[in-house]
Amino acid sequence: MGFLGNTPDGVMEFAISGHADYFIDEHVSIGPLGQYAGVGNDFLFGLSAQVKYWWDIPGMSATRLTVQGGVGFVRAGIKDTDSGTANTYGSFVVPIGIGIDHTITERLSLTADLLLNVTSLGETVQARGQEFDLSTNIMPAFYLGVRF
């Protein structure tokens, strides 16, 4: 669970994410990443294929630093109250980020991830003689969670 910022509606929204890591070796994993934000009258869903590198932090055997990147798609349904317009948008998404993974038991870890979702989502719309910018290029996200 966490937050997704700079959405096409221009606000920070509560979000959830989930990912699956298939370890190729001790330090590299691949797998899907799903992100969803859907509070109020908007929704945003992204799905990407991620590659993650896991670094052991010297002196901290239970904690690892992760760096990840991937590519996928994002879909957003926006009902903007300022302009009175509604539309559904789709685009590519390139999530890149860093994180911390702290092992509690052999099968349970606490995680924290900071992602930058690079995209070209939304558009500028004309309504009531004004322009409203419903586009975004970078949506930062912060998630806290568990890995099992």
PDB file of N, CA and C in Angstrom, residues 10-94:
ATOM      1  N   GLY A  10      -4.145  15.253 -11.232  1.00  0.00           N
ATOM      2  CA  GLY A  10      -3.297  16.214 -10.547  1.00  0.00           C
ATOM      3  C   GLY A  10      -3.207  16.057  -9.046  1.00  0.00           C
ATOM      4  N   VAL A  11      -3.630  14.950  -8.508  1.00  0.00           N
ATOM      5  CA  VAL A  11      -3.602  14.768  -7.058  1.00  0.00           C
ATOM      6  C   VAL A  11      -2.772  13.551  -6.692  1.00  0.00           C
ATOM      7  N   MET A  12      -2.485  13.439  -5.410  1.00  0.00           N
ATOM      8  CA  MET A  12      -1.851  12.235  -4.895  1.00  0.00           C
ATOM      9  C   MET A  12      -2.966  11.307  -4.445  1.00  0.00           C
ATOM     10  N   GLU A  13      -2.894  10.056  -4.867  1.00  0.00           N
ATOM     11  CA  GLU A  13      -3.963   9.119  -4.566  1.00  0.00           C
ATOM     12  C   GLU A  13      -3.433   7.901  -3.831  1.00  0.00           C
ATOM     13  N   PHE A  14      -4.289   7.333  -2.977  1.00  0.00           N
ATOM     14  CA  PHE A  14      -3.977   6.077  -2.317  1.00  0.00           C
ATOM     15  C   PHE A  14      -3.848   5.005  -3.387  1.00  0.00           C
ATOM     16  N   ALA A  15      -2.852   4.135  -3.259  1.00  0.00           N
ATOM     17  CA  ALA A  15      -2.604   3.124  -4.289  1.00  0.00           C
ATOM     18  C   ALA A  15      -2.145   1.821  -3.651  1.00  0.00           C
ATOM     19  N   ILE A  16      -2.292   0.761  -4.406  1.00  0.00           N
ATOM     20  CA  ILE A  16      -1.762  -0.534  -4.007  1.00  0.00           C
ATOM     21  C   ILE A  16      -0.924  -1.072  -5.167  1.00  0.00           C
ATOM     22  N   SER A  17       0.021  -1.900  -4.817  1.00  0.00           N
ATOM     23  CA  SER A  17       0.831  -2.541  -5.851  1.00  0.00           C
ATOM     24  C   SER A  17       1.094  -3.985  -5.440  1.00  0.00           C
ATOM     25  N   GLY A  18       1.396  -4.783  -6.422  1.00  0.00           N
ATOM     26  CA  GLY A  18       1.755  -6.165  -6.176  1.00  0.00           C
ATOM     27  C   GLY A  18       2.732  -6.616  -7.235  1.00  0.00           C
ATOM     28  N   HIS A  19       3.674  -7.441  -6.842  1.00  0.00           N
ATOM     29  CA  HIS A  19       4.638  -7.939  -7.812  1.00  0.00           C
ATOM     30  C   HIS A  19       5.021  -9.364  -7.459  1.00  0.00           C
ATOM     31  N   ALA A  20       5.510 -10.064  -8.442  1.00  0.00           N
ATOM     32  CA  ALA A  20       6.003 -11.428  -8.268  1.00  0.00           C
ATOM     33  C   ALA A  20       7.451 -11.446  -8.732  1.00  0.00           C
ATOM     34  N   ASP A  21       8.310 -11.990  -7.898  1.00  0.00           N
ATOM     35  CA  ASP A  21       9.735 -12.062  -8.220  1.00  0.00           C
ATOM     36  C   ASP A  21      10.132 -13.510  -8.471  1.00  0.00           C
ATOM     37  N   TYR A  22      10.619 -13.757  -9.669  1.00  0.00           N
ATOM     38  CA  TYR A  22      11.201 -15.059  -9.999  1.00  0.00           C
ATOM     39  C   TYR A  22      12.709 -14.845 -10.046  1.00  0.00           C
ATOM     40  N   PHE A  23      13.427 -15.477  -9.130  1.00  0.00           N
ATOM     41  CA  PHE A  23      14.866 -15.256  -9.030  1.00  0.00           C
ATOM     42  C   PHE A  23      15.610 -16.089 -10.057  1.00  0.00           C
ATOM     43  N   ILE A  24      16.312 -15.391 -10.957  1.00  0.00           N
ATOM     44  CA  ILE A  24      17.172 -16.033 -11.946  1.00  0.00           C
ATOM     45  C   ILE A  24      18.448 -16.524 -11.268  1.00  0.00           C
ATOM     46  N   ASP A  25      18.986 -15.694 -10.392  1.00  0.00           N
ATOM     47  CA  ASP A  25      20.082 -16.087  -9.509  1.00  0.00           C
ATOM     48  C   ASP A  25      19.883 -15.342  -8.187  1.00  0.00           C
ATOM     49  N   GLU A  26      20.888 -15.351  -7.335  1.00  0.00           N
ATOM     50  CA  GLU A  26      20.762 -14.763  -6.003  1.00  0.00           C
ATOM     51  C   GLU A  26      20.493 -13.256  -6.032  1.00  0.00           C
ATOM     52  N   HIS A  27      20.940 -12.568  -7.079  1.00  0.00           N
ATOM     53  CA  HIS A  27      20.859 -11.115  -7.116  1.00  0.00           C
ATOM     54  C   HIS A  27      19.926 -10.542  -8.187  1.00  0.00           C
ATOM     55  N   VAL A  28      19.360 -11.352  -9.053  1.00  0.00           N
ATOM     56  CA  VAL A  28      18.513 -10.852 -10.146  1.00  0.00           C
ATOM     57  C   VAL A  28      17.174 -11.572 -10.151  1.00  0.00           C
ATOM     58  N   SER A  29      16.093 -10.773 -10.209  1.00  0.00           N
ATOM     59  CA  SER A  29      14.759 -11.357 -10.333  1.00  0.00           C
ATOM     60  C   SER A  29      14.013 -10.666 -11.467  1.00  0.00           C
ATOM     61  N   ILE A  30      13.041 -11.377 -12.030  1.00  0.00           N
ATOM     62  CA  ILE A  30      12.158 -10.824 -13.052  1.00  0.00           C
ATOM     63  C   ILE A  30      10.729 -11.143 -12.644  1.00  0.00           C
ATOM     64  N   GLY A  31       9.790 -10.356 -13.165  1.00  0.00           N
ATOM     65  CA  GLY A  31       8.396 -10.643 -12.881  1.00  0.00           C
ATOM     66  C   GLY A  31       7.504  -9.447 -13.122  1.00  0.00           C
ATOM     67  N   PRO A  32       6.192  -9.656 -13.015  1.00  0.00           N
ATOM     68  CA  PRO A  32       5.236  -8.577 -13.259  1.00  0.00           C
ATOM     69  C   PRO A  32       5.088  -7.653 -12.047  1.00  0.00           C
ATOM     70  N   LEU A  33       4.734  -6.405 -12.339  1.00  0.00           N
ATOM     71  CA  LEU A  33       4.389  -5.416 -11.323  1.00  0.00           C
ATOM     72  C   LEU A  33       3.043  -4.818 -11.699  1.00  0.00           C
ATOM     73  N   GLY A  34       2.092  -4.877 -10.799  1.00  0.00           N
ATOM     74  CA  GLY A  34       0.791  -4.249 -11.012  1.00  0.00           C
ATOM     75  C   GLY A  34       0.616  -3.104 -10.036  1.00  0.00           C
ATOM     76  N   GLN A  35       0.080  -1.986 -10.520  1.00  0.00           N
ATOM     77  CA  GLN A  35      -0.192  -0.827  -9.677  1.00  0.00           C
ATOM     78  C   GLN A  35      -1.629  -0.386  -9.923  1.00  0.00           C
ATOM     79  N   TYR A  36      -2.342  -0.049  -8.836  1.00  0.00           N
ATOM     80  CA  TYR A  36      -3.731   0.383  -8.963  1.00  0.00           C
ATOM     81  C   TYR A  36      -4.000   1.538  -8.001  1.00  0.00           C
ATOM     82  N   ALA A  37      -4.610   2.578  -8.517  1.00  0.00           N
ATOM     83  CA  ALA A  37      -5.107   3.691  -7.701  1.00  0.00           C
ATOM     84  C   ALA A  37      -6.540   3.921  -8.140  1.00  0.00           C
ATOM     85  N   GLY A  38      -7.467   3.967  -7.214  1.00  0.00           N
ATOM     86  CA  GLY A  38      -8.867   4.095  -7.596  1.00  0.00           C
ATOM     87  C   GLY A  38      -9.731   4.678  -6.511  1.00  0.00           C
ATOM     88  N   VAL A  39      -9.355   5.820  -6.005  1.00  0.00           N
ATOM     89  CA  VAL A  39     -10.143   6.488  -4.976  1.00  0.00           C
ATOM     90  C   VAL A  39     -11.066   7.497  -5.648  1.00  0.00           C
ATOM     91  N   GLY A  40     -12.311   7.546  -5.218  1.00  0.00           N
ATOM     92  CA  GLY A  40     -13.243   8.535  -5.761  1.00  0.00           C
ATOM     93  C   GLY A  40     -13.716   8.166  -7.143  1.00  0.00           C
ATOM     94  N   ASN A  41     -13.711   9.133  -8.048  1.00  0.00           N
ATOM     95  CA  ASN A  41     -14.265   8.918  -9.384  1.00  0.00           C
ATOM     96  C   ASN A  41     -13.212   8.590 -10.439  1.00  0.00           C
ATOM     97  N   ASP A  42     -11.966   8.388 -10.049  1.00  0.00           N
ATOM     98  CA  ASP A  42     -10.888   8.073 -10.986  1.00  0.00           C
ATOM     99  C   ASP A  42     -10.364   6.668 -10.728  1.00  0.00           C
ATOM    100  N   PHE A  43      -9.736   6.085 -11.746  1.00  0.00           N
ATOM    101  CA  PHE A  43      -8.988   4.841 -11.536  1.00  0.00           C
ATOM    102  C   PHE A  43      -7.752   4.892 -12.418  1.00  0.00           C
ATOM    103  N   LEU A  44      -6.740   4.180 -12.000  1.00  0.00           N
ATOM    104  CA  LEU A  44      -5.511   4.072 -12.768  1.00  0.00           C
ATOM    105  C   LEU A  44      -4.960   2.680 -12.531  1.00  0.00           C
ATOM    106  N   PHE A  45      -4.645   1.954 -13.609  1.00  0.00           N
ATOM    107  CA  PHE A  45      -4.090   0.612 -13.505  1.00  0.00           C
ATOM    108  C   PHE A  45      -2.894   0.494 -14.431  1.00  0.00           C
ATOM    109  N   GLY A  46      -1.791   0.028 -13.897  1.00  0.00           N
ATOM    110  CA  GLY A  46      -0.588  -0.196 -14.691  1.00  0.00           C
ATOM    111  C   GLY A  46      -0.078  -1.604 -14.499  1.00  0.00           C
ATOM    112  N   LEU A  47       0.425  -2.184 -15.556  1.00  0.00           N
ATOM    113  CA  LEU A  47       1.010  -3.516 -15.515  1.00  0.00           C
ATOM    114  C   LEU A  47       2.311  -3.475 -16.304  1.00  0.00           C
ATOM    115  N   SER A  48       3.387  -3.961 -15.689  1.00  0.00           N
ATOM    116  CA  SER A  48       4.691  -3.932 -16.369  1.00  0.00           C
ATOM    117  C   SER A  48       5.481  -5.185 -16.041  1.00  0.00           C
ATOM    118  N   ALA A  49       6.448  -5.473 -16.892  1.00  0.00           N
ATOM    119  CA  ALA A  49       7.426  -6.540 -16.659  1.00  0.00           C
ATOM    120  C   ALA A  49       8.668  -5.873 -16.084  1.00  0.00           C
ATOM    121  N   GLN A  50       9.114  -6.350 -14.921  1.00  0.00           N
ATOM    122  CA  GLN A  50      10.207  -5.713 -14.197  1.00  0.00           C
ATOM    123  C   GLN A  50      11.432  -6.625 -14.109  1.00  0.00           C
ATOM    124  N   VAL A  51      12.585  -6.002 -14.076  1.00  0.00           N
ATOM    125  CA  VAL A  51      13.846  -6.662 -13.729  1.00  0.00           C
ATOM    126  C   VAL A  51      14.331  -5.964 -12.468  1.00  0.00           C
ATOM    127  N   LYS A  52      14.728  -6.769 -11.486  1.00  0.00           N
ATOM    128  CA  LYS A  52      15.142  -6.208 -10.202  1.00  0.00           C
ATOM    129  C   LYS A  52      16.510  -6.781  -9.831  1.00  0.00           C
ATOM    130  N   TYR A  53      17.410  -5.900  -9.387  1.00  0.00           N
ATOM    131  CA  TYR A  53      18.722  -6.323  -8.901  1.00  0.00           C
ATOM    132  C   TYR A  53      18.750  -6.136  -7.388  1.00  0.00           C
ATOM    133  N   TRP A  54      19.203  -7.151  -6.669  1.00  0.00           N
ATOM    134  CA  TRP A  54      19.221  -7.169  -5.207  1.00  0.00           C
ATOM    135  C   TRP A  54      20.670  -7.088  -4.713  1.00  0.00           C
ATOM    136  N   TRP A  55      20.999  -6.040  -3.955  1.00  0.00           N
ATOM    137  CA  TRP A  55      22.326  -5.872  -3.375  1.00  0.00           C
ATOM    138  C   TRP A  55      22.291  -6.208  -1.893  1.00  0.00           C
ATOM    139  N   ASP A  56      23.256  -6.983  -1.457  1.00  0.00           N
ATOM    140  CA  ASP A  56      23.435  -7.217  -0.025  1.00  0.00           C
ATOM    141  C   ASP A  56      24.115  -5.985   0.568  1.00  0.00           C
ATOM    142  N   ILE A  57      23.585  -5.474   1.676  1.00  0.00           N
ATOM    143  CA  ILE A  57      24.185  -4.326   2.347  1.00  0.00           C
ATOM    144  C   ILE A  57      25.211  -4.862   3.352  1.00  0.00           C
ATOM    145  N   PRO A  58      26.480  -4.470   3.212  1.00  0.00           N
ATOM    146  CA  PRO A  58      27.520  -4.983   4.119  1.00  0.00           C
ATOM    147  C   PRO A  58      27.174  -4.703   5.582  1.00  0.00           C
ATOM    148  N   GLY A  59      27.333  -5.724   6.416  1.00  0.00           N
ATOM    149  CA  GLY A  59      27.067  -5.587   7.841  1.00  0.00           C
ATOM    150  C   GLY A  59      25.601  -5.705   8.224  1.00  0.00           C
ATOM    151  N   MET A  60      24.726  -5.851   7.243  1.00  0.00           N
ATOM    152  CA  MET A  60      23.293  -5.970   7.505  1.00  0.00           C
ATOM    153  C   MET A  60      22.768  -7.185   6.735  1.00  0.00           C
ATOM    154  N   SER A  61      22.965  -8.355   7.277  1.00  0.00           N
ATOM    155  CA  SER A  61      22.662  -9.590   6.550  1.00  0.00           C
ATOM    156  C   SER A  61      21.176  -9.752   6.228  1.00  0.00           C
ATOM    157  N   ALA A  62      20.285  -9.101   6.981  1.00  0.00           N
ATOM    158  CA  ALA A  62      18.851  -9.263   6.754  1.00  0.00           C
ATOM    159  C   ALA A  62      18.267  -8.204   5.820  1.00  0.00           C
ATOM    160  N   THR A  63      19.056  -7.203   5.444  1.00  0.00           N
ATOM    161  CA  THR A  63      18.537  -6.092   4.642  1.00  0.00           C
ATOM    162  C   THR A  63      19.240  -6.031   3.298  1.00  0.00           C
ATOM    163  N   ARG A  64      18.425  -5.869   2.251  1.00  0.00           N
ATOM    164  CA  ARG A  64      18.964  -5.758   0.891  1.00  0.00           C
ATOM    165  C   ARG A  64      18.409  -4.509   0.218  1.00  0.00           C
ATOM    166  N   LEU A  65      19.227  -3.901  -0.616  1.00  0.00           N
ATOM    167  CA  LEU A  65      18.830  -2.769  -1.437  1.00  0.00           C
ATOM    168  C   LEU A  65      18.428  -3.301  -2.802  1.00  0.00           C
ATOM    169  N   THR A  66      17.336  -2.800  -3.362  1.00  0.00           N
ATOM    170  CA  THR A  66      16.891  -3.239  -4.684  1.00  0.00           C
ATOM    171  C   THR A  66      16.851  -2.059  -5.645  1.00  0.00           C
ATOM    172  N   VAL A  67      17.184  -2.345  -6.884  1.00  0.00           N
ATOM    173  CA  VAL A  67      17.049  -1.393  -7.982  1.00  0.00           C
ATOM    174  C   VAL A  67      16.248  -2.112  -9.056  1.00  0.00           C
ATOM    175  N   GLN A  68      15.222  -1.421  -9.600  1.00  0.00           N
ATOM    176  CA  GLN A  68      14.371  -2.090 -10.574  1.00  0.00           C
ATOM    177  C   GLN A  68      14.013  -1.175 -11.739  1.00  0.00           C
ATOM    178  N   GLY A  69      13.645  -1.811 -12.834  1.00  0.00           N
ATOM    179  CA  GLY A  69      13.190  -1.098 -14.016  1.00  0.00           C
ATOM    180  C   GLY A  69      12.365  -2.034 -14.868  1.00  0.00           C
ATOM    181  N   GLY A  70      11.481  -1.465 -15.661  1.00  0.00           N
ATOM    182  CA  GLY A  70      10.638  -2.296 -16.502  1.00  0.00           C
ATOM    183  C   GLY A  70       9.904  -1.475 -17.542  1.00  0.00           C
ATOM    184  N   VAL A  71       9.011  -2.162 -18.255  1.00  0.00           N
ATOM    185  CA  VAL A  71       8.208  -1.513 -19.284  1.00  0.00           C
ATOM    186  C   VAL A  71       6.842  -2.198 -19.321  1.00  0.00           C
ATOM    187  N   GLY A  72       5.805  -1.408 -19.592  1.00  0.00           N
ATOM    188  CA  GLY A  72       4.461  -1.964 -19.651  1.00  0.00           C
ATOM    189  C   GLY A  72       3.462  -0.939 -20.153  1.00  0.00           C
ATOM    190  N   PHE A  73       2.218  -1.077 -19.686  1.00  0.00           N
ATOM    191  CA  PHE A  73       1.160  -0.162 -20.100  1.00  0.00           C
ATOM    192  C   PHE A  73       0.414   0.343 -18.876  1.00  0.00           C
ATOM    193  N   VAL A  74      -0.251   1.473 -19.039  1.00  0.00           N
ATOM    194  CA  VAL A  74      -1.074   2.056 -17.984  1.00  0.00           C
ATOM    195  C   VAL A  74      -2.395   2.525 -18.598  1.00  0.00           C
ATOM    196  N   ARG A  75      -3.464   2.371 -17.851  1.00  0.00           N
ATOM    197  CA  ARG A  75      -4.803   2.781 -18.283  1.00  0.00           C
ATOM    198  C   ARG A  75      -5.409   3.619 -17.170  1.00  0.00           C
ATOM    199  N   ALA A  76      -6.038   4.733 -17.511  1.00  0.00           N
ATOM    200  CA  ALA A  76      -6.632   5.617 -16.512  1.00  0.00           C
ATOM    201  C   ALA A  76      -8.002   6.078 -16.965  1.00  0.00           C
ATOM    202  N   GLY A  77      -8.941   6.037 -16.070  1.00  0.00           N
ATOM    203  CA  GLY A  77     -10.265   6.607 -16.289  1.00  0.00           C
ATOM    204  C   GLY A  77     -10.388   7.841 -15.419  1.00  0.00           C
ATOM    205  N   ILE A  78     -10.507   8.993 -16.040  1.00  0.00           N
ATOM    206  CA  ILE A  78     -10.493  10.262 -15.321  1.00  0.00           C
ATOM    207  C   ILE A  78     -11.832  10.970 -15.496  1.00  0.00           C
ATOM    208  N   LYS A  79     -12.425  11.357 -14.391  1.00  0.00           N
ATOM    209  CA  LYS A  79     -13.602  12.215 -14.394  1.00  0.00           C
ATOM    210  C   LYS A  79     -13.199  13.467 -13.626  1.00  0.00           C
ATOM    211  N   ASP A  80     -12.803  14.506 -14.372  1.00  0.00           N
ATOM    212  CA  ASP A  80     -12.257  15.714 -13.773  1.00  0.00           C
ATOM    213  C   ASP A  80     -13.390  16.646 -13.353  1.00  0.00           C
ATOM    214  N   THR A  81     -13.450  16.961 -12.065  1.00  0.00           N
ATOM    215  CA  THR A  81     -14.525  17.830 -11.569  1.00  0.00           C
ATOM    216  C   THR A  81     -14.306  19.293 -11.948  1.00  0.00           C
ATOM    217  N   ASP A  82     -13.057  19.731 -12.120  1.00  0.00           N
ATOM    218  CA  ASP A  82     -12.784  21.126 -12.487  1.00  0.00           C
ATOM    219  C   ASP A  82     -13.302  21.456 -13.879  1.00  0.00           C
ATOM    220  N   SER A  83     -13.031  20.569 -14.842  1.00  0.00           N
ATOM    221  CA  SER A  83     -13.427  20.840 -16.222  1.00  0.00           C
ATOM    222  C   SER A  83     -14.772  20.219 -16.577  1.00  0.00           C
ATOM    223  N   GLY A  84     -15.230  19.258 -15.775  1.00  0.00           N
ATOM    224  CA  GLY A  84     -16.478  18.578 -16.088  1.00  0.00           C
ATOM    225  C   GLY A  84     -16.340  17.562 -17.203  1.00  0.00           C
ATOM    226  N   THR A  85     -15.114  17.175 -17.551  1.00  0.00           N
ATOM    227  CA  THR A  85     -14.901  16.208 -18.624  1.00  0.00           C
ATOM    228  C   THR A  85     -14.528  14.842 -18.046  1.00  0.00           C
ATOM    229  N   ALA A  86     -14.773  13.843 -18.843  1.00  0.00           N
ATOM    230  CA  ALA A  86     -14.409  12.475 -18.454  1.00  0.00           C
ATOM    231  C   ALA A  86     -13.901  11.751 -19.686  1.00  0.00           C
ATOM    232  N   ASN A  87     -12.859  10.948 -19.492  1.00  0.00           N
ATOM    233  CA  ASN A  87     -12.301  10.185 -20.596  1.00  0.00           C
ATOM    234  C   ASN A  87     -11.448   9.058 -20.032  1.00  0.00           C
ATOM    235  N   THR A  88     -11.146   8.102 -20.877  1.00  0.00           N
ATOM    236  CA  THR A  88     -10.250   7.009 -20.512  1.00  0.00           C
ATOM    237  C   THR A  88      -9.008   7.137 -21.379  1.00  0.00           C
ATOM    238  N   TYR A  89      -7.848   7.045 -20.737  1.00  0.00           N
ATOM    239  CA  TYR A  89      -6.576   7.213 -21.427  1.00  0.00           C
ATOM    240  C   TYR A  89      -5.725   5.965 -21.258  1.00  0.00           C
ATOM    241  N   GLY A  90      -4.877   5.709 -22.231  1.00  0.00           N
ATOM    242  CA  GLY A  90      -3.927   4.606 -22.165  1.00  0.00           C
ATOM    243  C   GLY A  90      -2.579   5.055 -22.677  1.00  0.00           C
ATOM    244  N   SER A  91      -1.518   4.464 -22.154  1.00  0.00           N
ATOM    245  CA  SER A  91      -0.173   4.832 -22.573  1.00  0.00           C
ATOM    246  C   SER A  91       0.805   3.753 -22.126  1.00  0.00           C
ATOM    247  N   PHE A  92       2.051   3.917 -22.517  1.00  0.00           N
ATOM    248  CA  PHE A  92       3.131   3.080 -22.014  1.00  0.00           C
ATOM    249  C   PHE A  92       3.465   3.542 -20.596  1.00  0.00           C
ATOM    250  N   VAL A  93       4.155   2.709 -19.844  1.00  0.00           N
ATOM    251  CA  VAL A  93       4.703   3.110 -18.550  1.00  0.00           C
ATOM    252  C   VAL A  93       6.064   2.436 -18.383  1.00  0.00           C
ATOM    253  N   VAL A  94       7.022   3.204 -17.887  1.00  0.00           N
ATOM    254  CA  VAL A  94       8.362   2.698 -17.599  1.00  0.00           C
ATOM    255  C   VAL A  94       8.626   2.965 -16.116  1.00  0.00           C
TER     256      VAL A  94
END
